[in-house]
JSON list of C-alpha atoms in Angstrom, two decimals:
[
{"chain": "U", "resi": 1, "resn": "HIS", "atom": "CA", "xyz": [22.57, -28.26, -6.26]},
{"chain": "U", "resi": 2, "resn": "PRO", "atom": "CA", "xyz": [20.36, -25.51, -7.44]},
{"chain": "U", "resi": 3, "resn": "GLN", "atom": "CA", "xyz": [19.84, -26.35, -11.14]},
{"chain": "U", "resi": 4, "resn": "ASN", "atom": "CA", "xyz": [18.79, -22.80, -11.70]},
{"chain": "U", "resi": 5, "resn": "ALA", "atom": "CA", "xyz": [18.29, -19.66, -10.36]},
{"chain": "U", "resi": 6, "resn": "SER", "atom": "CA", "xyz": [14.01, -19.82, -10.17]},
{"chain": "U", "resi": 7, "resn": "VAL", "atom": "CA", "xyz": [12.13, -19.83, -7.13]},
{"chain": "U", "resi": 8, "resn": "GLU", "atom": "CA", "xyz": [8.98, -22.02, -5.57]},
{"chain": "U", "resi": 9, "resn": "LEU", "atom": "CA", "xyz": [6.84, -21.62, -2.49]},
{"chain": "U", "resi": 10, "resn": "LYS", "atom": "CA", "xyz": [4.41, -24.97, -2.30]},
{"chain": "U", "resi": 11, "resn": "SER", "atom": "CA", "xyz": [1.97, -24.10, 0.35]},
{"chain": "U", "resi": 12, "resn": "ILE", "atom": "CA", "xyz": [3.53, -22.30, 2.34]},
{"chain": "U", "resi": 13, "resn": "HIS", "atom": "CA", "xyz": [2.64, -21.59, 6.10]},
{"chain": "U", "resi": 14, "resn": "PHE", "atom": "CA", "xyz": [4.51, -20.55, 9.04]},
{"chain": "U", "resi": 15, "resn": "SER", "atom": "CA", "xyz": [4.03, -18.79, 12.64]},
{"chain": "U", "resi": 16, "resn": "TYR", "atom": "CA", "xyz": [6.48, -17.04, 14.86]},
{"chain": "U", "resi": 17, "resn": "ASP", "atom": "CA", "xyz": [4.71, -18.04, 17.66]},
{"chain": "U", "resi": 18, "resn": "GLY", "atom": "CA", "xyz": [3.70, -21.45, 17.12]},
{"chain": "U", "resi": 19, "resn": "LYS", "atom": "CA", "xyz": [-0.12, -19.58, 17.55]},
{"chain": "U", "resi": 20, "resn": "THR", "atom": "CA", "xyz": [-0.80, -16.48, 15.16]},
{"chain": "U", "resi": 21, "resn": "GLU", "atom": "CA", "xyz": [-0.05, -17.26, 11.01]},
{"chain": "U", "resi": 22, "resn": "VAL", "atom": "CA", "xyz": [1.52, -14.87, 9.32]},
{"chain": "U", "resi": 23, "resn": "LEU", "atom": "CA", "xyz": [1.49, -16.84, 6.07]},
{"chain": "U", "resi": 24, "resn": "LYS", "atom": "CA", "xyz": [-1.23, -18.96, 5.19]},
{"chain": "U", "resi": 25, "resn": "GLY", "atom": "CA", "xyz": [-0.17, -21.62, 2.76]},
{"chain": "U", "resi": 26, "resn": "ILE", "atom": "CA", "xyz": [1.52, -19.49, 0.11]},
{"chain": "U", "resi": 27, "resn": "SER", "atom": "CA", "xyz": [2.60, -20.94, -3.35]},
{"chain": "U", "resi": 28, "resn": "LEU", "atom": "CA", "xyz": [3.84, -18.62, -5.93]},
{"chain": "U", "resi": 29, "resn": "THR", "atom": "CA", "xyz": [6.78, -20.25, -8.68]},
{"chain": "U", "resi": 30, "resn": "ILE", "atom": "CA", "xyz": [9.34, -17.50, -10.29]},
{"chain": "U", "resi": 31, "resn": "PRO", "atom": "CA", "xyz": [11.33, -18.05, -12.98]},
{"chain": "U", "resi": 32, "resn": "GLN", "atom": "CA", "xyz": [14.70, -17.39, -13.64]},
{"chain": "U", "resi": 33, "resn": "GLY", "atom": "CA", "xyz": [15.01, -13.68, -14.16]},
{"chain": "U", "resi": 34, "resn": "GLN", "atom": "CA", "xyz": [12.00, -12.74, -13.53]},
{"chain": "U", "resi": 35, "resn": "THR", "atom": "CA", "xyz": [11.44, -9.78, -11.53]},
{"chain": "U", "resi": 36, "resn": "VAL", "atom": "CA", "xyz": [8.59, -10.12, -8.72]},
{"chain": "U", "resi": 37, "resn": "ALA", "atom": "CA", "xyz": [7.40, -7.29, -6.33]},
{"chain": "U", "resi": 38, "resn": "PHE", "atom": "CA", "xyz": [5.49, -7.71, -3.04]},
{"chain": "U", "resi": 39, "resn": "VAL", "atom": "CA", "xyz": [3.42, -5.11, -2.05]},
{"chain": "U", "resi": 40, "resn": "GLY", "atom": "CA", "xyz": [0.59, -5.09, 0.77]},
{"chain": "U", "resi": 41, "resn": "PRO", "atom": "CA", "xyz": [-0.06, -3.91, 4.62]},
{"chain": "U", "resi": 42, "resn": "SER", "atom": "CA", "xyz": [2.29, -3.79, 6.46]},
{"chain": "U", "resi": 43, "resn": "GLY", "atom": "CA", "xyz": [2.16, -6.98, 8.52]},
{"chain": "U", "resi": 44, "resn": "GLY", "atom": "CA", "xyz": [1.17, -8.35, 5.54]},
{"chain": "U", "resi": 45, "resn": "GLY", "atom": "CA", "xyz": [3.64, -11.13, 5.45]},
{"chain": "U", "resi": 46, "resn": "LYS", "atom": "CA", "xyz": [6.03, -9.85, 2.98]},
{"chain": "U", "resi": 47, "resn": "THR", "atom": "CA", "xyz": [8.98, -9.31, 4.54]},
{"chain": "U", "resi": 48, "resn": "THR", "atom": "CA", "xyz": [8.62, -12.68, 6.36]},
{"chain": "U", "resi": 49, "resn": "LEU", "atom": "CA", "xyz": [8.41, -14.31, 3.34]},
{"chain": "U", "resi": 50, "resn": "ALA", "atom": "CA", "xyz": [12.38, -12.98, 2.43]},
{"chain": "U", "resi": 51, "resn": "ASN", "atom": "CA", "xyz": [13.13, -14.15, 5.32]},
{"chain": "U", "resi": 52, "resn": "LEU", "atom": "CA", "xyz": [12.27, -17.81, 4.39]},
{"chain": "U", "resi": 53, "resn": "ILE", "atom": "CA", "xyz": [13.52, -17.82, 1.16]},
{"chain": "U", "resi": 54, "resn": "SER", "atom": "CA", "xyz": [16.26, -16.57, 2.84]},
{"chain": "U", "resi": 55, "resn": "ARG", "atom": "CA", "xyz": [16.16, -19.47, 5.07]},
{"chain": "U", "resi": 56, "resn": "PHE", "atom": "CA", "xyz": [16.79, -17.55, 8.02]},
{"chain": "U", "resi": 57, "resn": "PHE", "atom": "CA", "xyz": [13.50, -19.36, 9.25]},
{"chain": "U", "resi": 58, "resn": "ASP", "atom": "CA", "xyz": [11.99, -22.19, 7.92]},
{"chain": "U", "resi": 59, "resn": "PRO", "atom": "CA", "xyz": [8.26, -23.13, 7.50]},
{"chain": "U", "resi": 60, "resn": "GLN", "atom": "CA", "xyz": [6.30, -24.73, 9.51]},
{"chain": "U", "resi": 61, "resn": "SER", "atom": "CA", "xyz": [4.46, -26.90, 6.64]},
{"chain": "U", "resi": 62, "resn": "GLY", "atom": "CA", "xyz": [5.24, -26.78, 3.26]},
{"chain": "U", "resi": 63, "resn": "SER", "atom": "CA", "xyz": [8.27, -26.44, 0.65]},
{"chain": "U", "resi": 64, "resn": "ILE", "atom": "CA", "xyz": [10.25, -23.53, -0.90]},
{"chain": "U", "resi": 65, "resn": "LYS", "atom": "CA", "xyz": [12.74, -25.12, -4.06]},
{"chain": "U", "resi": 66, "resn": "VAL", "atom": "CA", "xyz": [15.70, -22.73, -5.40]},
{"chain": "U", "resi": 67, "resn": "GLY", "atom": "CA", "xyz": [17.06, -24.21, -8.51]},
{"chain": "U", "resi": 68, "resn": "GLY", "atom": "CA", "xyz": [14.66, -26.88, -8.50]},
{"chain": "U", "resi": 69, "resn": "VAL", "atom": "CA", "xyz": [16.12, -28.10, -4.95]},
{"chain": "U", "resi": 70, "resn": "ASP", "atom": "CA", "xyz": [14.35, -27.95, -1.25]},
{"chain": "U", "resi": 71, "resn": "LEU", "atom": "CA", "xyz": [16.09, -25.45, 0.47]},
{"chain": "U", "resi": 72, "resn": "LYS", "atom": "CA", "xyz": [16.80, -28.12, 3.34]},
{"chain": "U", "resi": 73, "resn": "GLU", "atom": "CA", "xyz": [19.18, -29.93, 0.70]},
{"chain": "U", "resi": 74, "resn": "ILE", "atom": "CA", "xyz": [21.21, -27.28, 0.06]},
{"chain": "U", "resi": 75, "resn": "SER", "atom": "CA", "xyz": [24.09, -26.37, 2.04]},
{"chain": "U", "resi": 76, "resn": "LYS", "atom": "CA", "xyz": [23.97, -22.99, 4.16]},
{"chain": "U", "resi": 77, "resn": "GLU", "atom": "CA", "xyz": [27.50, -21.87, 1.86]},
{"chain": "U", "resi": 78, "resn": "GLU", "atom": "CA", "xyz": [25.72, -22.34, -1.44]},
{"chain": "U", "resi": 79, "resn": "LEU", "atom": "CA", "xyz": [22.76, -21.17, -0.48]},
{"chain": "U", "resi": 80, "resn": "MET", "atom": "CA", "xyz": [24.53, -17.83, 0.56]},
{"chain": "U", "resi": 81, "resn": "ASN", "atom": "CA", "xyz": [26.42, -17.92, -2.56]},
{"chain": "U", "resi": 82, "resn": "THR", "atom": "CA", "xyz": [23.76, -18.18, -4.35]},
{"chain": "U", "resi": 83, "resn": "ILE", "atom": "CA", "xyz": [21.07, -15.85, -2.87]},
{"chain": "U", "resi": 84, "resn": "SER", "atom": "CA", "xyz": [22.22, -11.89, -2.19]},
{"chain": "U", "resi": 85, "resn": "PHE", "atom": "CA", "xyz": [19.89, -9.20, -0.20]},
{"chain": "U", "resi": 86, "resn": "VAL", "atom": "CA", "xyz": [20.12, -5.69, 0.30]},
{"chain": "U", "resi": 87, "resn": "PHE", "atom": "CA", "xyz": [17.69, -4.76, 3.48]},
{"chain": "U", "resi": 88, "resn": "GLN", "atom": "CA", "xyz": [15.94, -0.99, 4.34]},
{"chain": "U", "resi": 89, "resn": "ASN", "atom": "CA", "xyz": [18.64, -1.15, 7.06]},
{"chain": "U", "resi": 90, "resn": "SER", "atom": "CA", "xyz": [22.03, -2.18, 5.47]},
{"chain": "U", "resi": 91, "resn": "HIS", "atom": "CA", "xyz": [24.42, -2.53, 8.62]},
{"chain": "U", "resi": 92, "resn": "LEU", "atom": "CA", "xyz": [27.94, -1.81, 7.63]},
{"chain": "U", "resi": 93, "resn": "ILE", "atom": "CA", "xyz": [30.79, -2.79, 10.07]},
{"chain": "U", "resi": 94, "resn": "LYS", "atom": "CA", "xyz": [33.81, 0.02, 11.66]},
{"chain": "U", "resi": 95, "resn": "ALA", "atom": "CA", "xyz": [36.30, -0.45, 8.93]},
{"chain": "U", "resi": 96, "resn": "SER", "atom": "CA", "xyz": [36.70, 1.01, 5.27]},
{"chain": "U", "resi": 97, "resn": "ILE", "atom": "CA", "xyz": [34.61, 1.72, 2.71]},
{"chain": "U", "resi": 98, "resn": "LEU", "atom": "CA", "xyz": [36.70, -1.47, 0.89]},
{"chain": "U", "resi": 99, "resn": "GLU", "atom": "CA", "xyz": [36.36, -3.81, 3.44]},
{"chain": "U", "resi": 100, "resn": "ASN", "atom": "CA", "xyz": [32.85, -3.21, 3.90]},
{"chain": "U", "resi": 101, "resn": "VAL", "atom": "CA", "xyz": [32.32, -3.78, -0.13]},
{"chain": "U", "resi": 102, "resn": "ARG", "atom": "CA", "xyz": [34.74, -6.71, 0.21]},
{"chain": "U", "resi": 103, "resn": "MET", "atom": "CA", "xyz": [32.57, -8.70, 2.44]},
{"chain": "U", "resi": 104, "resn": "GLY", "atom": "CA", "xyz": [30.61, -9.47, -0.17]},
{"chain": "U", "resi": 105, "resn": "LYS", "atom": "CA", "xyz": [33.65, -11.57, -1.85]},
{"chain": "U", "resi": 106, "resn": "PRO", "atom": "CA", "xyz": [36.64, -11.95, 0.50]},
{"chain": "U", "resi": 107, "resn": "ASP", "atom": "CA", "xyz": [39.43, -12.97, -2.46]},
{"chain": "U", "resi": 108, "resn": "ALA", "atom": "CA", "xyz": [38.30, -10.20, -4.87]},
{"chain": "U", "resi": 109, "resn": "THR", "atom": "CA", "xyz": [41.42, -7.94, -5.84]},
{"chain": "U", "resi": 110, "resn": "ARG", "atom": "CA", "xyz": [40.75, -3.79, -5.03]},
{"chain": "U", "resi": 111, "resn": "GLU", "atom": "CA", "xyz": [40.06, -3.33, -9.02]},
{"chain": "U", "resi": 112, "resn": "GLU", "atom": "CA", "xyz": [37.44, -5.53, -8.55]},
{"chain": "U", "resi": 113, "resn": "VAL", "atom": "CA", "xyz": [35.79, -3.84, -5.47]},
{"chain": "U", "resi": 114, "resn": "LEU", "atom": "CA", "xyz": [35.88, -0.22, -7.40]},
{"chain": "U", "resi": 115, "resn": "ARG", "atom": "CA", "xyz": [34.81, -1.06, -10.10]},
{"chain": "U", "resi": 116, "resn": "ALA", "atom": "CA", "xyz": [31.32, -2.80, -8.06]},
{"chain": "U", "resi": 117, "resn": "LEU", "atom": "CA", "xyz": [31.84, 1.04, -6.11]},
{"chain": "U", "resi": 118, "resn": "HIS", "atom": "CA", "xyz": [32.00, 2.61, -9.09]},
{"chain": "U", "resi": 119, "resn": "SER", "atom": "CA", "xyz": [28.16, 0.72, -10.54]},
{"chain": "U", "resi": 120, "resn": "ALA", "atom": "CA", "xyz": [26.56, 1.84, -7.56]},
{"chain": "U", "resi": 121, "resn": "GLN", "atom": "CA", "xyz": [26.54, 5.24, -8.58]},
{"chain": "U", "resi": 122, "resn": "CYS", "atom": "CA", "xyz": [29.18, 5.24, -5.40]},
{"chain": "U", "resi": 123, "resn": "ASP", "atom": "CA", "xyz": [31.81, 7.68, -6.80]},
{"chain": "U", "resi": 124, "resn": "ASP", "atom": "CA", "xyz": [30.07, 10.91, -5.45]},
{"chain": "U", "resi": 125, "resn": "ILE", "atom": "CA", "xyz": [30.87, 9.44, -1.82]},
{"chain": "U", "resi": 126, "resn": "LEU", "atom": "CA", "xyz": [34.76, 8.39, -2.43]},
{"chain": "U", "resi": 127, "resn": "GLU", "atom": "CA", "xyz": [35.17, 11.40, -3.89]},
{"chain": "U", "resi": 128, "resn": "LYS", "atom": "CA", "xyz": [34.28, 13.90, -0.98]},
{"chain": "U", "resi": 129, "resn": "PHE", "atom": "CA", "xyz": [36.98, 11.73, 1.66]},
{"chain": "U", "resi": 130, "resn": "PRO", "atom": "CA", "xyz": [40.60, 12.23, 0.72]},
{"chain": "U", "resi": 131, "resn": "GLN", "atom": "CA", "xyz": [41.29, 8.65, 1.34]},
{"chain": "U", "resi": 132, "resn": "GLY", "atom": "CA", "xyz": [38.50, 7.65, -1.24]},
{"chain": "U", "resi": 133, "resn": "ALA", "atom": "CA", "xyz": [38.00, 4.01, -0.48]},
{"chain": "U", "resi": 134, "resn": "ASP", "atom": "CA", "xyz": [40.15, 3.72, 2.51]},
{"chain": "U", "resi": 135, "resn": "THR", "atom": "CA", "xyz": [38.07, 6.04, 4.44]},
{"chain": "U", "resi": 136, "resn": "VAL", "atom": "CA", "xyz": [36.80, 4.36, 8.00]},
{"chain": "U", "resi": 137, "resn": "ILE", "atom": "CA", "xyz": [32.81, 4.17, 8.49]},
{"chain": "U", "resi": 138, "resn": "GLY", "atom": "CA", "xyz": [31.53, 4.16, 11.93]},
{"chain": "U", "resi": 139, "resn": "THR", "atom": "CA", "xyz": [32.44, 4.94, 15.63]},
{"chain": "U", "resi": 140, "resn": "LYS", "atom": "CA", "xyz": [35.45, 7.44, 15.39]},
{"chain": "U", "resi": 141, "resn": "GLY", "atom": "CA", "xyz": [35.61, 6.97, 11.68]},
{"chain": "U", "resi": 142, "resn": "VAL", "atom": "CA", "xyz": [33.32, 9.04, 9.09]},
{"chain": "U", "resi": 143, "resn": "TYR", "atom": "CA", "xyz": [29.02, 8.91, 9.09]},
{"chain": "U", "resi": 144, "resn": "LEU", "atom": "CA", "xyz": [26.92, 8.15, 6.07]},
{"chain": "U", "resi": 145, "resn": "SER", "atom": "CA", "xyz": [23.90, 8.97, 5.55]},
{"chain": "U", "resi": 146, "resn": "GLY", "atom": "CA", "xyz": [20.53, 6.15, 4.90]},
{"chain": "U", "resi": 147, "resn": "GLY", "atom": "CA", "xyz": [21.08, 6.60, 1.04]},
{"chain": "U", "resi": 148, "resn": "GLU", "atom": "CA", "xyz": [24.96, 6.43, 0.95]},
{"chain": "U", "resi": 149, "resn": "GLN", "atom": "CA", "xyz": [24.75, 3.24, 3.15]},
{"chain": "U", "resi": 150, "resn": "GLN", "atom": "CA", "xyz": [22.18, 1.39, 0.70]},
{"chain": "U", "resi": 151, "resn": "ARG", "atom": "CA", "xyz": [24.27, 2.06, -2.46]},
{"chain": "U", "resi": 152, "resn": "ILE", "atom": "CA", "xyz": [27.98, 0.89, -0.04]},
{"chain": "U", "resi": 153, "resn": "ALA", "atom": "CA", "xyz": [25.30, -2.05, 0.03]},
{"chain": "U", "resi": 154, "resn": "ILE", "atom": "CA", "xyz": [23.95, -2.55, -3.07]},
{"chain": "U", "resi": 155, "resn": "ALA", "atom": "CA", "xyz": [28.52, -2.16, -4.33]},
{"chain": "U", "resi": 156, "resn": "ARG", "atom": "CA", "xyz": [28.49, -5.54, -1.67]},
{"chain": "U", "resi": 157, "resn": "ALA", "atom": "CA", "xyz": [25.90, -7.36, -3.71]},
{"chain": "U", "resi": 158, "resn": "MET", "atom": "CA", "xyz": [27.37, -6.60, -6.95]},
{"chain": "U", "resi": 159, "resn": "LEU", "atom": "CA", "xyz": [30.48, -7.74, -5.92]},
{"chain": "U", "resi": 160, "resn": "LYS", "atom": "CA", "xyz": [28.95, -10.86, -4.86]},
{"chain": "U", "resi": 161, "resn": "ASN", "atom": "CA", "xyz": [27.32, -11.23, -8.18]},
{"chain": "U", "resi": 162, "resn": "ALA", "atom": "CA", "xyz": [24.46, -13.88, -6.73]},
{"chain": "U", "resi": 163, "resn": "PRO", "atom": "CA", "xyz": [22.20, -15.30, -8.85]},
{"chain": "U", "resi": 164, "resn": "ILE", "atom": "CA", "xyz": [18.86, -14.46, -6.93]},
{"chain": "U", "resi": 165, "resn": "LEU", "atom": "CA", "xyz": [18.02, -11.35, -5.18]},
{"chain": "U", "resi": 166, "resn": "ILE", "atom": "CA", "xyz": [15.98, -9.71, -2.41]},
{"chain": "U", "resi": 167, "resn": "LEU", "atom": "CA", "xyz": [15.59, -6.50, -1.75]},
{"chain": "U", "resi": 168, "resn": "ASP", "atom": "CA", "xyz": [13.11, -5.35, 1.34]},
{"chain": "U", "resi": 169, "resn": "GLU", "atom": "CA", "xyz": [12.34, -1.90, 1.67]},
{"chain": "U", "resi": 170, "resn": "ALA", "atom": "CA", "xyz": [15.43, -0.77, 0.39]},
{"chain": "U", "resi": 171, "resn": "THR", "atom": "CA", "xyz": [14.90, 2.97, -0.28]},
{"chain": "U", "resi": 172, "resn": "ALA", "atom": "CA", "xyz": [13.16, 3.44, 2.53]},
{"chain": "U", "resi": 173, "resn": "PHE", "atom": "CA", "xyz": [15.71, 5.71, 4.27]},
{"chain": "U", "resi": 174, "resn": "ALA", "atom": "CA", "xyz": [17.21, 7.80, 0.51]},
{"chain": "U", "resi": 175, "resn": "ASP", "atom": "CA", "xyz": [16.07, 10.89, 0.41]},
{"chain": "U", "resi": 176, "resn": "PRO", "atom": "CA", "xyz": [15.24, 12.21, -3.02]},
{"chain": "U", "resi": 177, "resn": "ASP", "atom": "CA", "xyz": [19.00, 12.85, -4.32]},
{"chain": "U", "resi": 178, "resn": "ASN", "atom": "CA", "xyz": [20.05, 9.74, -2.93]},
{"chain": "U", "resi": 179, "resn": "GLU", "atom": "CA", "xyz": [17.00, 7.54, -3.99]},
{"chain": "U", "resi": 180, "resn": "THR", "atom": "CA", "xyz": [17.84, 8.40, -7.71]},
{"chain": "U", "resi": 181, "resn": "LYS", "atom": "CA", "xyz": [21.35, 7.13, -7.49]},
{"chain": "U", "resi": 182, "resn": "VAL", "atom": "CA", "xyz": [19.84, 4.01, -5.13]},
{"chain": "U", "resi": 183, "resn": "GLN", "atom": "CA", "xyz": [17.69, 2.82, -8.43]},
{"chain": "U", "resi": 184, "resn": "ALA", "atom": "CA", "xyz": [20.42, 3.26, -11.10]},
{"chain": "U", "resi": 185, "resn": "ALA", "atom": "CA", "xyz": [22.22, 1.06, -8.74]},
{"chain": "U", "resi": 186, "resn": "PHE", "atom": "CA", "xyz": [19.40, -1.22, -8.33]},
{"chain": "U", "resi": 187, "resn": "THR", "atom": "CA", "xyz": [18.93, -1.72, -11.93]},
{"chain": "U", "resi": 188, "resn": "GLU", "atom": "CA", "xyz": [22.13, -2.33, -12.92]},
{"chain": "U", "resi": 189, "resn": "LEU", "atom": "CA", "xyz": [22.34, -4.89, -9.66]},
{"chain": "U", "resi": 190, "resn": "SER", "atom": "CA", "xyz": [19.55, -6.27, -10.77]},
{"chain": "U", "resi": 191, "resn": "ARG", "atom": "CA", "xyz": [20.56, -7.49, -14.78]},
{"chain": "U", "resi": 192, "resn": "GLY", "atom": "CA", "xyz": [20.03, -10.51, -15.74]},
{"chain": "U", "resi": 193, "resn": "LYS", "atom": "CA", "xyz": [19.19, -11.66, -11.85]},
{"chain": "U", "resi": 194, "resn": "THR", "atom": "CA", "xyz": [16.20, -13.04, -10.47]},
{"chain": "U", "resi": 195, "resn": "VAL", "atom": "CA", "xyz": [14.97, -10.22, -7.75]},
{"chain": "U", "resi": 196, "resn": "LEU", "atom": "CA", "xyz": [12.56, -10.37, -5.06]},
{"chain": "U", "resi": 197, "resn": "LEU", "atom": "CA", "xyz": [11.50, -6.85, -4.66]},
{"chain": "U", "resi": 198, "resn": "ILE", "atom": "CA", "xyz": [9.67, -6.24, -1.25]},
{"chain": "U", "resi": 199, "resn": "ALA", "atom": "CA", "xyz": [8.66, -2.51, -1.50]},
{"chain": "U", "resi": 200, "resn": "HIS", "atom": "CA", "xyz": [6.54, 0.39, -0.53]},
{"chain": "U", "resi": 201, "resn": "ARG", "atom": "CA", "xyz": [6.42, 3.20, -2.58]},
{"chain": "U", "resi": 202, "resn": "LEU", "atom": "CA", "xyz": [4.19, 1.55, -5.02]},
{"chain": "U", "resi": 203, "resn": "THR", "atom": "CA", "xyz": [6.10, 3.94, -8.06]},
{"chain": "U", "resi": 204, "resn": "THR", "atom": "CA", "xyz": [9.69, 1.31, -7.50]},
{"chain": "U", "resi": 205, "resn": "VAL", "atom": "CA", "xyz": [7.53, -1.81, -8.69]},
{"chain": "U", "resi": 206, "resn": "THR", "atom": "CA", "xyz": [5.68, -0.61, -11.93]},
{"chain": "U", "resi": 207, "resn": "HIS", "atom": "CA", "xyz": [8.59, -2.36, -13.75]},
{"chain": "U", "resi": 208, "resn": "ALA", "atom": "CA", "xyz": [8.23, -5.86, -12.01]},
{"chain": "U", "resi": 209, "resn": "ASP", "atom": "CA", "xyz": [7.36, -8.75, -14.35]},
{"chain": "U", "resi": 210, "resn": "ARG", "atom": "CA", "xyz": [4.52, -9.40, -11.50]},
{"chain": "U", "resi": 211, "resn": "ILE", "atom": "CA", "xyz": [3.23, -7.77, -8.73]},
{"chain": "U", "resi": 212, "resn": "CYS", "atom": "CA", "xyz": [1.87, -10.06, -6.12]},
{"chain": "U", "resi": 213, "resn": "VAL", "atom": "CA", "xyz": [-0.42, -7.77, -3.04]},
{"chain": "U", "resi": 214, "resn": "VAL", "atom": "CA", "xyz": [-0.08, -9.48, -0.45]},
{"chain": "U", "resi": 215, "resn": "GLN", "atom": "CA", "xyz": [-2.90, -9.05, 2.46]},
{"chain": "U", "resi": 216, "resn": "ASP", "atom": "CA", "xyz": [-3.40, -11.26, 5.72]},
{"chain": "U", "resi": 217, "resn": "GLY", "atom": "CA", "xyz": [-0.13, -13.58, 5.26]},
{"chain": "U", "resi": 218, "resn": "ARG", "atom": "CA", "xyz": [-2.41, -14.92, 1.50]},
{"chain": "U", "resi": 219, "resn": "ILE", "atom": "CA", "xyz": [-1.51, -13.12, -1.86]},
{"chain": "U", "resi": 220, "resn": "ALA", "atom": "CA", "xyz": [-4.85, -11.24, -2.48]},
{"chain": "U", "resi": 221, "resn": "GLU", "atom": "CA", "xyz": [-4.04, -11.07, -5.98]},
{"chain": "U", "resi": 222, "resn": "SER", "atom": "CA", "xyz": [-1.48, -10.78, -8.69]},
{"chain": "U", "resi": 223, "resn": "GLY", "atom": "CA", "xyz": [-0.65, -9.44, -12.05]},
{"chain": "U", "resi": 224, "resn": "THR", "atom": "CA", "xyz": [1.34, -6.52, -14.19]},
{"chain": "U", "resi": 225, "resn": "SER", "atom": "CA", "xyz": [0.80, -3.11, -12.86]},
{"chain": "U", "resi": 226, "resn": "ARG", "atom": "CA", "xyz": [-1.70, -2.15, -15.67]},
{"chain": "U", "resi": 227, "resn": "GLU", "atom": "CA", "xyz": [-3.53, -5.70, -15.33]},
{"chain": "U", "resi": 228, "resn": "LEU", "atom": "CA", "xyz": [-3.66, -4.75, -11.14]},
{"chain": "U", "resi": 229, "resn": "LEU", "atom": "CA", "xyz": [-4.87, -1.30, -12.43]},
{"chain": "U", "resi": 230, "resn": "GLU", "atom": "CA", "xyz": [-7.73, -2.29, -14.60]},
{"chain": "U", "resi": 231, "resn": "LYS", "atom": "CA", "xyz": [-8.46, -5.35, -12.04]},
{"chain": "U", "resi": 232, "resn": "GLY", "atom": "CA", "xyz": [-9.86, -2.60, -9.38]},
{"chain": "U", "resi": 233, "resn": "GLY", "atom": "CA", "xyz": [-8.88, -4.62, -6.55]},
{"chain": "U", "resi": 234, "resn": "LEU", "atom": "CA", "xyz": [-6.40, -4.09, -3.95]},
{"chain": "U", "resi": 235, "resn": "PHE", "atom": "CA", "xyz": [-3.80, -2.76, -5.53]},
{"chain": "U", "resi": 236, "resn": "ARG", "atom": "CA", "xyz": [-5.88, 0.05, -7.94]},
{"chain": "U", "resi": 237, "resn": "ARG", "atom": "CA", "xyz": [-6.88, 1.33, -3.88]},
{"chain": "U", "resi": 238, "resn": "MET", "atom": "CA", "xyz": [-3.34, 1.59, -3.06]},
{"chain": "U", "resi": 239, "resn": "TRP", "atom": "CA", "xyz": [-2.77, 3.42, -6.23]},
{"chain": "U", "resi": 240, "resn": "ASP", "atom": "CA", "xyz": [-4.92, 5.81, -5.47]},
{"chain": "U", "resi": 241, "resn": "ASN", "atom": "CA", "xyz": [-4.01, 6.02, -2.05]},
{"chain": "U", "resi": 242, "resn": "TYR", "atom": "CA", "xyz": [-0.64, 6.08, -2.78]},
{"chain": "U", "resi": 243, "resn": "GLN", "atom": "CA", "xyz": [-1.16, 9.38, -5.52]},
{"chain": "U", "resi": 244, "resn": "THR", "atom": "CA", "xyz": [-3.53, 11.01, -3.46]},
{"chain": "U", "resi": 245, "resn": "SER", "atom": "CA", "xyz": [-0.74, 11.16, -0.41]},
{"chain": "U", "resi": 246, "resn": "VAL", "atom": "CA", "xyz": [1.78, 12.44, -2.49]},
{"chain": "U", "resi": 247, "resn": "GLN", "atom": "CA", "xyz": [-0.50, 15.18, -3.91]},
{"chain": "U", "resi": 248, "resn": "TRP", "atom": "CA", "xyz": [-1.62, 16.40, -0.23]},
{"chain": "U", "resi": 249, "resn": "LYS", "atom": "CA", "xyz": [2.17, 16.15, 0.73]},
{"chain": "U", "resi": 250, "resn": "VAL", "atom": "CA", "xyz": [3.31, 18.60, -2.90]},
{"chain": "U", "resi": 251, "resn": "ALA", "atom": "CA", "xyz": [0.70, 20.93, -1.75]},
{"chain": "U", "resi": 252, "resn": "LYS", "atom": "CA", "xyz": [1.32, 21.10, 1.95]},
{"chain": "U", "resi": 253, "resn": "GLU", "atom": "CA", "xyz": [4.99, 22.05, 1.18]},
{"chain": "U", "resi": 254, "resn": "ALA", "atom": "CA", "xyz": [4.19, 24.25, -1.36]}
]
């Protein structure tokens, strides 16, 4: 049984096809309660790291420990109670909003589900439908935007209340109005938890306790956003390119 909510990776090597290594000897310790962000070029291995910590796959070599215990020694049920994840494309089932959220904790009361929806900034979603939380979504039901679906998924994770949280590009499909609400929901969700944050928008990781820049299956550099910007390495170049692209986009729209 995990003793706490720490995560430790030791000399992790992983390949999907047995030929090309996606992760090449990654070692990393994340203390309980810390927020660690993973950034870097597409295909560098960020999402693969999240998949391994969730135990969707096992590494070919090396070990991953949660709370001091090897993942392979933790029962699947206990591991799923220890880790919550919100991916960039959150899947909701054809059922009511209430039932979608309750998947995070099947024995939750209606009041607990409604509290989670409120904490996840979903009040405006419930208000626009006459049936509120009992509104059926999906096929022949109502359809939600990407950002709205994310907030429902966040409510589910809030209800589950697992001590370790993995967020993978979780604001990718949110429009600007939704993104503000999604970020507010993440702040609430992350409080007191160990958080692994995979992000494309660099502005979403500046608050992290540590940022790991993943490139070609290795951690190229790590530190706080200030340390990495002052270092003038890969993160600095990514930051400058990001700021330039944002300014170009604003100028183009203007």
